[in-house]
Amino acid sequence: MKTELNITLISPGCTITGDMIVDHGVSCFGLLDGGIVSTQGLLHVGSGGLVKGTAQGEHVRIDGRVDGNVHARGSLEINGQVTGDILYCGTIRLGPNAALNGALKRVPRMLTIEAEPISLAGEQMPEVSAPAQGQQVETPSATERPESNVTEFARVKA
């Protein structure tokens, strides 16, 4: 069986403006001016990396800086700086250089996911028009779904 390592790398000196959602691991050593969600794998904010927004992931490691809330569903390791609330449900480890400015809350797994979806700046929803008179429209059944490797999360209001 072949094992593939999927990871997105934000290199030092690189700046990304906007929110990112990935279905695999991500390492950020640059500037991300927006939120980031990693549905699987490791979300790593490396030394020198800066996330200006919410950081959500299965396994989260902060060696750089996050100016926003952090949500970890599995493990959380902080050896950097977090300015914002931290919600976690698995294990947490604070390193000797950890600096926290916010509330630290252990919550049930389903509450580590933000209640409101991240808004994508500048993105508009496409307009949907009604079918012409007499035109038939096929509606996919609940069992017919396109394949996706992105994990779906149920949104929970806190």
C-alpha atoms as one frame of an Amber mdcrd trajectory, in Angstrom:
protein
   0.000   0.000   0.000   1.403   3.370  -1.012   1.299   6.126   1.578   1.275
   9.696   0.305   2.272  12.705   2.344   0.059  15.662   1.456   1.169  18.999
   2.832   0.786  22.628   1.852   3.798  24.806   2.600   3.651  28.558   3.054
   7.302  29.542   2.718   9.140  32.278   4.637   8.648  35.629   2.911   5.379
  34.458   1.338   2.178  36.377   2.162  -1.305  34.966   1.591  -4.346  37.186
   2.072  -7.645  35.397   2.669  -8.890  32.259   4.341  -7.504  28.789   3.575
  -9.232  25.445   3.930  -7.167  22.333   3.223  -7.990  18.641   3.575  -4.457
  17.665   4.574  -1.542  18.991   6.600  -0.200  22.518   6.266   2.988  24.236
   7.443   3.085  28.027   7.588   6.420  29.816   7.837   5.198  32.997   6.132
   2.283  35.390   6.713  -1.324  34.253   6.374  -3.639  37.245   6.695  -6.824
  35.236   7.252  -8.081  32.084   8.902  -6.879  28.555   8.205  -8.637  25.203
   8.563  -6.863  21.868   8.173  -9.382  19.011   8.234  -6.739  16.279   8.562
  -3.099  15.976   9.467  -0.900  18.564  11.126  -1.496  22.307  11.105   1.930
  23.741  11.871   2.677  27.438  12.298   6.451  27.350  12.128   9.015  29.639
  13.703   8.661  33.009  11.979   5.163  32.118  10.733   2.198  34.399  11.483
  -1.525  33.643  11.126  -3.834  36.653  11.508  -7.108  34.808  12.023  -8.569
  31.586  13.383  -6.450  28.427  13.142  -8.371  25.121  13.228  -6.971  21.632
  12.855  -6.877  18.026  13.951  -3.326  18.245  15.297  -2.033  21.786  15.838
   1.523  22.904  16.568   2.322  26.579  17.098   6.004  27.540  17.024   5.366
  30.963  15.481   2.505  33.378  16.195  -1.291  33.227  15.876  -3.318  36.424
  16.295  -6.731  34.773  16.598  -8.463  31.815  18.171  -6.986  28.295  17.967
  -9.207  25.195  17.751  -7.572  21.748  18.100  -9.586  18.530  17.796  -6.736
  16.129  18.576  -3.444  17.287  19.988  -2.193  20.817  20.583   1.404  21.861
  21.132   2.338  25.493  21.728   5.879  26.785  21.875   5.067  30.129  20.284
   2.666  33.005  20.813  -1.155  32.891  20.729  -3.297  35.996  21.149  -6.836
  34.641  21.305  -8.879  31.887  22.889  -7.771  28.267  22.659 -10.367  25.490
  22.420  -9.061  21.929  22.550 -10.391  18.487  23.389  -7.387  16.166  23.158
  -3.985  16.651  24.698  -2.216  19.944  25.175   1.466  20.633  25.649   2.960
  24.014  26.432   6.643  24.492  25.672   9.110  26.720  27.539   8.551  29.615
  25.093   4.737  29.453  25.053   3.025  32.833  25.450  -0.764  32.878  25.743
  -3.041  35.914  25.862  -6.591  34.564  25.976  -8.733  31.873  27.554  -7.744
  28.207  27.513 -10.839  25.960  27.341 -11.114  22.185  27.234 -14.346  21.406
  25.412 -16.120  18.422  23.833 -14.735  17.490  20.399 -17.710  18.895  18.486
 -17.202  22.336  20.035 -13.629  22.691  18.783 -15.109  23.644  15.414 -16.242
  27.217  14.924 -19.995  27.731  15.179 -19.969  30.173  12.254 -18.259  29.352
   8.947 -15.253  31.429   7.984 -16.382  34.154   5.592 -14.338  34.280   2.436
 -13.545  37.930   1.776 -14.824  39.220  -1.534 -16.441  35.924  -2.563 -19.989
  36.176  -3.840 -22.445  33.352  -4.212 -23.445  32.582  -7.808 -26.945  33.556
  -8.843 -29.383  30.726  -9.411 -32.251  31.239 -11.843 -35.536  29.360 -11.948
 -35.966  26.803 -14.755 -37.947  27.865 -17.818 -41.575  26.801 -17.974 -41.857
  23.150 -18.975 -38.147  22.474 -18.397 -37.406  19.462 -16.221 -34.769  19.715
 -13.534 -32.942  16.672 -12.218 -32.513  16.660  -8.472 -29.768  14.382  -7.140
 -30.917  11.944  -4.497 -29.373  11.909  -1.034 -27.344   8.813  -1.957 -25.824
  10.386  -5.088 -22.934  12.512  -3.934 -19.713  13.379  -5.676 -16.664  11.831
  -4.074 -14.725  14.150  -1.826 -11.723  13.722   0.387 -12.703  16.708   2.523
 -14.093  15.820   5.919 -17.503  17.323   6.592 -18.088  18.801  10.016 -21.443
  19.467  11.614 -21.603  23.053  12.799 -22.600  23.366  16.448 -23.827  26.564
  18.058 -22.202  27.169  21.425
